[in-house]
Coordinates of C-alpha atoms in Angstrom, one line a residue:
M1 CA 60.1 82.3 96.3
A2 CA 57.5 84.5 98.0
G3 CA 59.5 88.1 96.9
A4 CA 59.0 87.9 93.2
R5 CA 55.7 87.4 94.1
Q6 CA 54.6 90.0 96.3
A7 CA 56.2 92.5 94.3
Q8 CA 54.5 91.4 91.0
Q9 CA 51.1 91.0 93.1
W10 CA 51.4 95.1 94.0
L11 CA 52.5 95.5 90.6
L12 CA 49.2 94.5 88.9
T13 CA 47.2 96.2 92.0
L14 CA 49.1 99.4 91.5
L15 CA 49.5 99.3 87.4
P16 CA 45.5 100.3 86.8
T17 CA 45.7 103.6 89.3
F18 CA 48.2 104.5 86.7
P19 CA 46.4 106.1 84.3
V20 CA 43.9 107.2 86.3
L21 CA 45.9 109.5 88.1
L22 CA 46.8 110.9 85.1
L23 CA 43.7 111.4 84.0
V24 CA 42.9 112.7 87.2
L25 CA 45.9 115.2 87.1
R26 CA 44.8 116.3 83.0
L27 CA 41.4 117.5 84.3
W28 CA 43.0 119.5 87.5
Q29 CA 45.1 121.1 85.3
L30 CA 42.4 121.5 82.8
S31 CA 40.3 123.3 85.7
Q32 CA 42.5 125.3 86.9
Q33 CA 42.8 123.9 90.1
D34 CA 39.0 124.7 91.1
M35 CA 36.8 121.8 92.2
S36 CA 34.0 123.2 91.1
T37 CA 35.1 123.2 87.6
M38 CA 36.7 119.8 87.6
L39 CA 33.9 118.2 89.1
L40 CA 31.2 119.6 85.8
L41 CA 34.1 117.8 83.5
V42 CA 34.4 114.9 85.5
Q43 CA 30.1 115.4 85.0
Y44 CA 30.6 115.5 81.2
V45 CA 33.5 114.6 79.1
S46 CA 34.0 111.4 78.2
P47 CA 35.6 108.1 79.6
L48 CA 36.4 106.8 76.1
G49 CA 37.4 109.7 74.7
L50 CA 40.0 110.4 78.0
L51 CA 41.4 107.1 77.4
S52 CA 42.0 107.3 73.7
A53 CA 44.0 110.8 74.6
L54 CA 45.7 108.8 76.8
L55 CA 46.5 105.3 74.5
I56 CA 47.0 108.0 71.9
A57 CA 49.6 110.1 73.3
L58 CA 51.4 107.4 75.7
V59 CA 51.1 104.5 72.9
W60 CA 55.5 104.7 72.2
A61 CA 55.6 104.0 75.8
F62 CA 55.1 100.6 75.9
P63 CA 57.6 99.9 73.8
V64 CA 60.4 101.6 75.9
V65 CA 59.2 99.1 79.2
V66 CA 59.6 96.2 76.8
L67 CA 62.9 96.9 74.9
A68 CA 64.1 98.7 78.1
F69 CA 63.4 95.6 80.5
G70 CA 64.1 92.7 78.0
V71 CA 67.7 93.9 77.6
L72 CA 68.2 94.3 81.2
G73 CA 66.9 91.1 81.8
R74 CA 68.8 88.8 78.9
L75 CA 71.7 91.1 79.8
L76 CA 72.1 89.7 83.8
R77 CA 70.8 85.8 82.8
L78 CA 73.6 85.6 80.0
S79 CA 76.1 87.4 82.2
A80 CA 75.6 86.2 85.7
P81 CA 72.9 83.3 85.8
D82 CA 73.4 82.3 89.5
R83 CA 71.6 85.1 90.2
F84 CA 69.1 84.7 87.6
D85 CA 66.8 84.0 89.9
P86 CA 62.3 84.4 88.5
E87 CA 61.1 83.5 91.7
R88 CA 63.6 86.1 93.8
S89 CA 63.2 88.8 91.1
L90 CA 61.0 90.9 89.2
L91 CA 63.2 91.4 86.6
A92 CA 64.1 87.8 86.1
S93 CA 60.8 86.9 86.5
G94 CA 59.4 89.5 83.7
T95 CA 62.2 88.4 80.8
A96 CA 61.4 84.7 81.6
R97 CA 57.5 85.1 81.0
T98 CA 57.2 87.2 78.0
P99 CA 57.3 85.4 74.9
G100 CA 59.4 87.0 71.8
W101 CA 56.2 87.7 69.8
V102 CA 55.7 90.4 72.4
I103 CA 59.1 91.8 71.9
T104 CA 58.6 91.7 67.8
A105 CA 55.4 93.2 68.2
A106 CA 57.5 95.8 70.6
V107 CA 60.1 96.7 68.1
A108 CA 57.4 97.1 65.1
L109 CA 55.3 99.4 67.6
G110 CA 58.0 101.4 68.3
A111 CA 58.6 102.0 64.3
L112 CA 55.7 103.4 63.8
T113 CA 55.4 105.3 66.5
W114 CA 58.2 106.3 67.8
Q115 CA 59.9 109.6 66.0
L116 CA 62.6 109.4 63.5
R117 CA 66.3 111.3 66.1
F118 CA 65.1 107.8 68.0
L119 CA 64.8 104.3 65.9
P120 CA 68.5 104.3 65.7
S121 CA 67.5 103.9 69.6
L122 CA 65.4 101.6 68.8
L123 CA 67.4 99.3 66.6
M124 CA 70.0 99.6 68.7
L125 CA 68.0 98.1 71.6
G126 CA 66.7 95.1 68.9
L127 CA 70.1 94.2 67.5
W128 CA 71.1 94.0 71.8
L129 CA 68.1 91.5 72.3
L130 CA 68.8 89.4 69.0
A131 CA 72.2 89.2 70.3
L132 CA 72.1 88.5 73.8
R133 CA 69.1 85.7 73.5
T134 CA 71.6 84.1 70.5
R135 CA 73.8 83.9 72.4
Y136 CA 71.8 82.3 75.2
L137 CA 69.7 80.3 73.4
H138 CA 72.9 78.8 70.8
P139 CA 76.4 78.6 72.8
D140 CA 77.8 75.8 70.6
Q141 CA 77.1 77.7 68.2
P142 CA 80.1 80.3 67.6
T143 CA 79.3 81.0 63.4
R144 CA 75.9 82.1 64.3
I145 CA 77.0 84.0 66.9
L146 CA 79.7 86.1 65.3
V147 CA 77.9 86.8 62.6
V148 CA 74.5 88.0 64.8
S149 CA 77.2 89.8 67.5
V150 CA 79.3 91.4 65.1
A151 CA 78.4 91.5 60.9
L152 CA 75.2 92.4 61.8
P153 CA 75.4 95.4 64.0
L154 CA 78.7 96.2 62.1
A155 CA 76.4 95.9 58.8
A156 CA 73.6 97.8 60.5
A157 CA 76.0 100.7 61.7
V158 CA 77.5 101.2 57.8
V159 CA 74.4 101.2 56.3
A160 CA 72.8 104.0 59.5
Y161 CA 75.5 106.4 59.0
T162 CA 75.1 106.3 54.7
V163 CA 71.6 107.0 55.4
L164 CA 71.6 109.0 58.7
G165 CA 75.2 111.0 57.4
P166 CA 74.0 114.2 55.9
A167 CA 71.3 115.1 58.8
I168 CA 74.1 114.8 61.5
W169 CA 76.2 116.7 60.0
A170 CA 73.3 119.4 59.3
A171 CA 72.5 118.4 63.3
F172 CA 76.6 119.7 64.5
Q173 CA 76.3 122.5 62.1
D174 CA 73.1 123.8 63.2
G175 CA 73.7 123.2 67.1
E176 CA 71.3 120.6 68.5
V177 CA 73.9 118.6 69.8
A178 CA 70.9 116.1 71.5
T179 CA 69.4 115.6 67.8
A180 CA 72.9 114.3 66.9
A181 CA 74.0 112.0 69.6
L182 CA 70.6 110.9 69.1
L183 CA 71.4 109.8 65.4
A184 CA 74.9 109.6 65.6
V185 CA 75.8 107.0 68.5
P186 CA 73.2 104.2 69.1
P187 CA 74.6 102.9 65.0
A188 CA 78.1 102.6 66.9
A189 CA 76.5 101.3 70.0
T190 CA 75.1 98.7 68.8
M191 CA 78.2 96.4 69.3
V192 CA 78.7 97.6 72.8
L193 CA 75.8 94.8 74.6
T194 CA 76.1 91.8 72.2
G195 CA 78.0 89.6 74.7
P196 CA 77.9 89.3 78.2
I197 CA 79.2 91.7 81.3
P198 CA 81.7 91.4 84.5
G199 CA 78.9 88.9 86.7
W200 CA 80.3 90.8 89.5
I201 CA 78.8 94.1 88.5
A202 CA 75.6 92.5 86.6
P203 CA 72.9 92.3 89.4
T204 CA 74.0 95.3 90.3
L205 CA 73.8 97.2 86.7
T206 CA 71.0 95.8 85.4
H207 CA 69.0 95.7 88.9
G208 CA 69.7 99.5 89.0
L209 CA 68.9 101.2 85.5
A210 CA 65.6 99.4 85.5
F211 CA 64.9 100.9 88.9
T212 CA 66.0 104.4 87.6
V213 CA 63.5 103.7 83.6
A214 CA 61.0 102.5 86.1
A215 CA 61.1 106.2 87.9
V216 CA 61.9 108.1 85.3
L217 CA 58.9 106.6 82.9
P218 CA 56.5 107.6 85.0
V219 CA 57.7 111.3 85.4
V220 CA 57.6 111.9 81.5
M221 CA 54.2 110.0 80.6
G222 CA 52.9 112.6 83.2
A223 CA 54.4 115.5 81.4
V224 CA 53.6 114.5 78.4
F225 CA 49.5 113.3 78.6
L226 CA 49.3 116.5 80.8
R227 CA 49.9 118.6 77.2
V228 CA 47.6 116.4 75.6
P229 CA 44.2 118.2 74.8
L230 CA 41.2 116.8 76.0
L231 CA 38.1 118.7 75.2
P232 CA 37.7 119.6 71.4
T233 CA 38.4 123.0 70.6
A234 CA 35.0 124.9 69.2
A235 CA 34.6 128.9 68.7
V236 CA 30.7 129.8 69.2
E237 CA 29.7 132.9 68.5
V238 CA 27.1 134.3 70.1
V239 CA 24.3 136.9 69.5
P240 CA 22.5 137.8 72.3
K241 CA 18.4 137.9 71.1
E242 CA 16.1 141.0 72.2
S243 CA 13.5 138.5 73.3
A244 CA 15.8 138.1 76.6
A245 CA 15.0 141.1 77.5
T246 CA 11.8 140.1 79.6
T247 CA 14.2 137.5 81.2
P248 CA 14.1 138.5 84.9
E249 CA 17.0 138.5 86.3
V250 CA 18.3 136.7 88.7
A251 CA 20.7 138.2 91.6
A252 CA 24.2 136.2 92.5
S253 CA 23.7 137.0 96.4
T254 CA 20.0 134.8 95.9
T255 CA 21.6 131.0 94.8
P256 CA 22.9 129.3 98.6
G257 CA 27.1 130.9 98.1
G258 CA 26.7 132.3 94.9
P259 CA 28.4 131.4 91.5
A260 CA 30.9 129.3 92.0
P261 CA 34.1 130.4 91.5
G262 CA 35.3 130.2 87.0
V263 CA 31.9 130.0 87.0
T264 CA 30.5 133.1 85.1
I265 CA 26.8 133.7 84.0
P266 CA 25.6 135.4 81.1
D267 CA 24.8 139.1 81.0
V268 CA 20.8 139.9 80.7
P269 CA 20.3 141.8 78.0
R270 CA 18.9 145.2 78.6
N271 CA 17.2 148.1 76.1
G272 CA 18.5 146.0 72.5
G273 CA 21.7 145.3 74.3
T274 CA 24.0 142.9 76.5
P275 CA 26.7 145.2 78.9
T276 CA 29.7 143.9 78.7
P277 CA 31.9 143.0 82.1
D278 CA 33.5 146.0 82.5
G279 CA 31.3 148.9 80.6
P280 CA 27.7 149.9 79.0
P281 CA 26.4 147.9 76.1
S282 CA 28.2 147.1 73.1
A283 CA 27.7 148.9 69.3
D284 CA 27.0 145.4 68.3
G285 CA 24.6 144.2 70.8
G286 CA 27.3 142.0 72.4
R287 CA 28.3 140.0 69.0
E288 CA 31.2 138.2 69.8
V289 CA 32.7 135.2 69.3
V290 CA 33.7 132.9 72.3
L291 CA 37.2 130.4 71.7
G292 CA 37.7 128.1 74.2
A293 CA 37.4 124.4 75.1
L294 CA 33.4 123.0 74.3
I295 CA 32.2 121.3 77.2
A296 CA 29.1 119.5 76.6
V297 CA 25.7 120.9 74.6
T298 CA 22.8 120.7 77.0
D299 CA 18.5 121.4 77.0
T300 CA 19.3 125.4 77.9
S301 CA 22.8 126.3 77.2
T302 CA 26.6 124.9 75.2
I303 CA 28.7 125.0 78.3
V304 CA 32.3 126.5 77.2
L305 CA 35.5 126.7 79.1
D306 CA 37.0 129.4 77.4
R307 CA 40.7 130.8 77.2
T308 CA 40.7 131.6 80.8
A309 CA 40.2 128.7 82.3
T310 CA 36.7 130.3 83.1
V311 CA 33.6 128.2 82.4
R312 CA 30.5 130.0 79.9
F313 CA 27.1 128.8 80.1
L314 CA 25.6 130.8 76.3
P315 CA 22.5 129.7 75.9
N316 CA 21.6 128.0 73.3
G317 CA 19.1 130.4 71.8
W318 CA 22.1 133.0 72.0
V319 CA 24.8 130.8 69.3
E320 CA 24.5 131.6 65.9
S321 CA 26.7 130.2 64.5
Q322 CA 29.9 127.8 66.2
V323 CA 32.5 125.9 64.3
L324 CA 34.9 123.5 65.4
C325 CA 38.4 124.7 65.0
P326 CA 41.8 122.2 64.7
Q327 CA 44.2 121.8 67.4
P328 CA 47.8 123.9 66.1
A329 CA 50.5 122.4 64.7
A330 CA 53.4 121.9 67.1
V331 CA 56.4 124.0 66.2
P332 CA 59.2 122.0 65.7
Y333 CA 62.1 121.7 67.3
S334 CA 64.4 121.1 64.7
L335 CA 64.8 122.1 61.2
V336 CA 66.8 118.5 60.5
S337 CA 65.5 115.9 57.9
V338 CA 66.4 112.6 56.3
R339 CA 65.7 112.6 52.8
G340 CA 62.7 115.0 53.7
W341 CA 61.7 113.1 56.5
P342 CA 61.5 115.8 59.7
V343 CA 63.3 114.0 62.3
E344 CA 60.3 114.8 64.9
E345 CA 57.8 112.7 62.6
T346 CA 56.7 109.5 63.1
A347 CA 56.6 107.0 60.4
L348 CA 52.2 106.5 61.1
N349 CA 52.1 109.9 60.2
W350 CA 54.6 109.7 58.2
M351 CA 52.6 107.5 56.2
M352 CA 49.4 108.8 57.1
P353 CA 47.5 111.1 54.4
R354 CA 47.8 115.1 55.3
R355 CA 44.8 117.0 55.9
P356 CA 44.1 119.4 52.8
L357 CA 45.2 123.0 53.7
A358 CA 42.3 125.6 54.1
D359 CA 41.6 128.9 54.7
P360 CA 41.2 129.3 58.9
D361 CA 38.0 129.7 60.0
V362 CA 38.4 133.4 61.5
R363 CA 36.7 133.2 64.7
C364 CA 39.2 129.7 65.6
E365 CA 41.6 133.5 65.5
G366 CA 38.9 134.8 68.0
R367 CA 37.5 137.3 65.3
L368 CA 33.9 138.2 63.9
P369 CA 33.2 136.9 60.2
G370 CA 33.8 140.5 58.3
V371 CA 35.1 142.1 60.9
R372 CA 38.6 143.2 60.7

């Protein structure tokens, strides 16, 4: 009795720490493992922005958790009812306490947020859950069980192969074995787990698969989130001003310990020009475009994390203009599409209006306007 409750208490205690750990790891990676830069990011980055990026990037994980553990728990309850003890097994406890509307919401959310190539797997999991639930709730109605466990999966497979057939063949021809398998295997597998399995293997199989999912899913979620941008990408056009030539120069040695690692202080212009880090004043007086992640704009400077992971404090008087640069579109891995729907697109992205095409700003490429 205490086993499942104790495990559930530990799970509820540790679960909120996982998003925090992901956020800290993302900031640590963004700062290139420099503690001073990380502390600066923590100071200025909005917690709401971090949570929004986390939610958008990992919204697909909720259907995975609910459907995977739902199938395993219901399979255990149907195959080995004597081993289905909600007081001792966390898998059984979660299955017994998950209402049907949560599963329905998970299926709907998965249909919107999963890529097209994963929708056959969503169909497979949904039909498994429906068949296992029908067998458990209506064991004395063989006609209903036959329709839900055999006729419905068979009809779904026929429809799926009718729609996905050309895409499966195109994936095989292009050598995309993984895409072809994701499209071809799940519709045929819908009739595999619509009933119980041998009771002697059910506890070991279901709990083993549950532990595997619980171990692999956080790693996948972390790998996905570590590629999500947390700060807006901006191009800042910097033009040093003549009036700054009278600004007294503060040597790095006068500050305790010198400047923090990864932080550069802009050089003060002398003799009408701005010295570059490696040489004499440039011909255009030090005019440049700083491209990177915009951290914050304070009363005195604009703080940018450039493409070399160096924090640059740009005096506001030097900032001529700045533009927000759109995130570059991900390069598609697969060229396969289903009736014009790319297999790497989600239904949510497919339904949303497309951003109108516009000529890219040259500053987002790190070039000055009017300079070829």
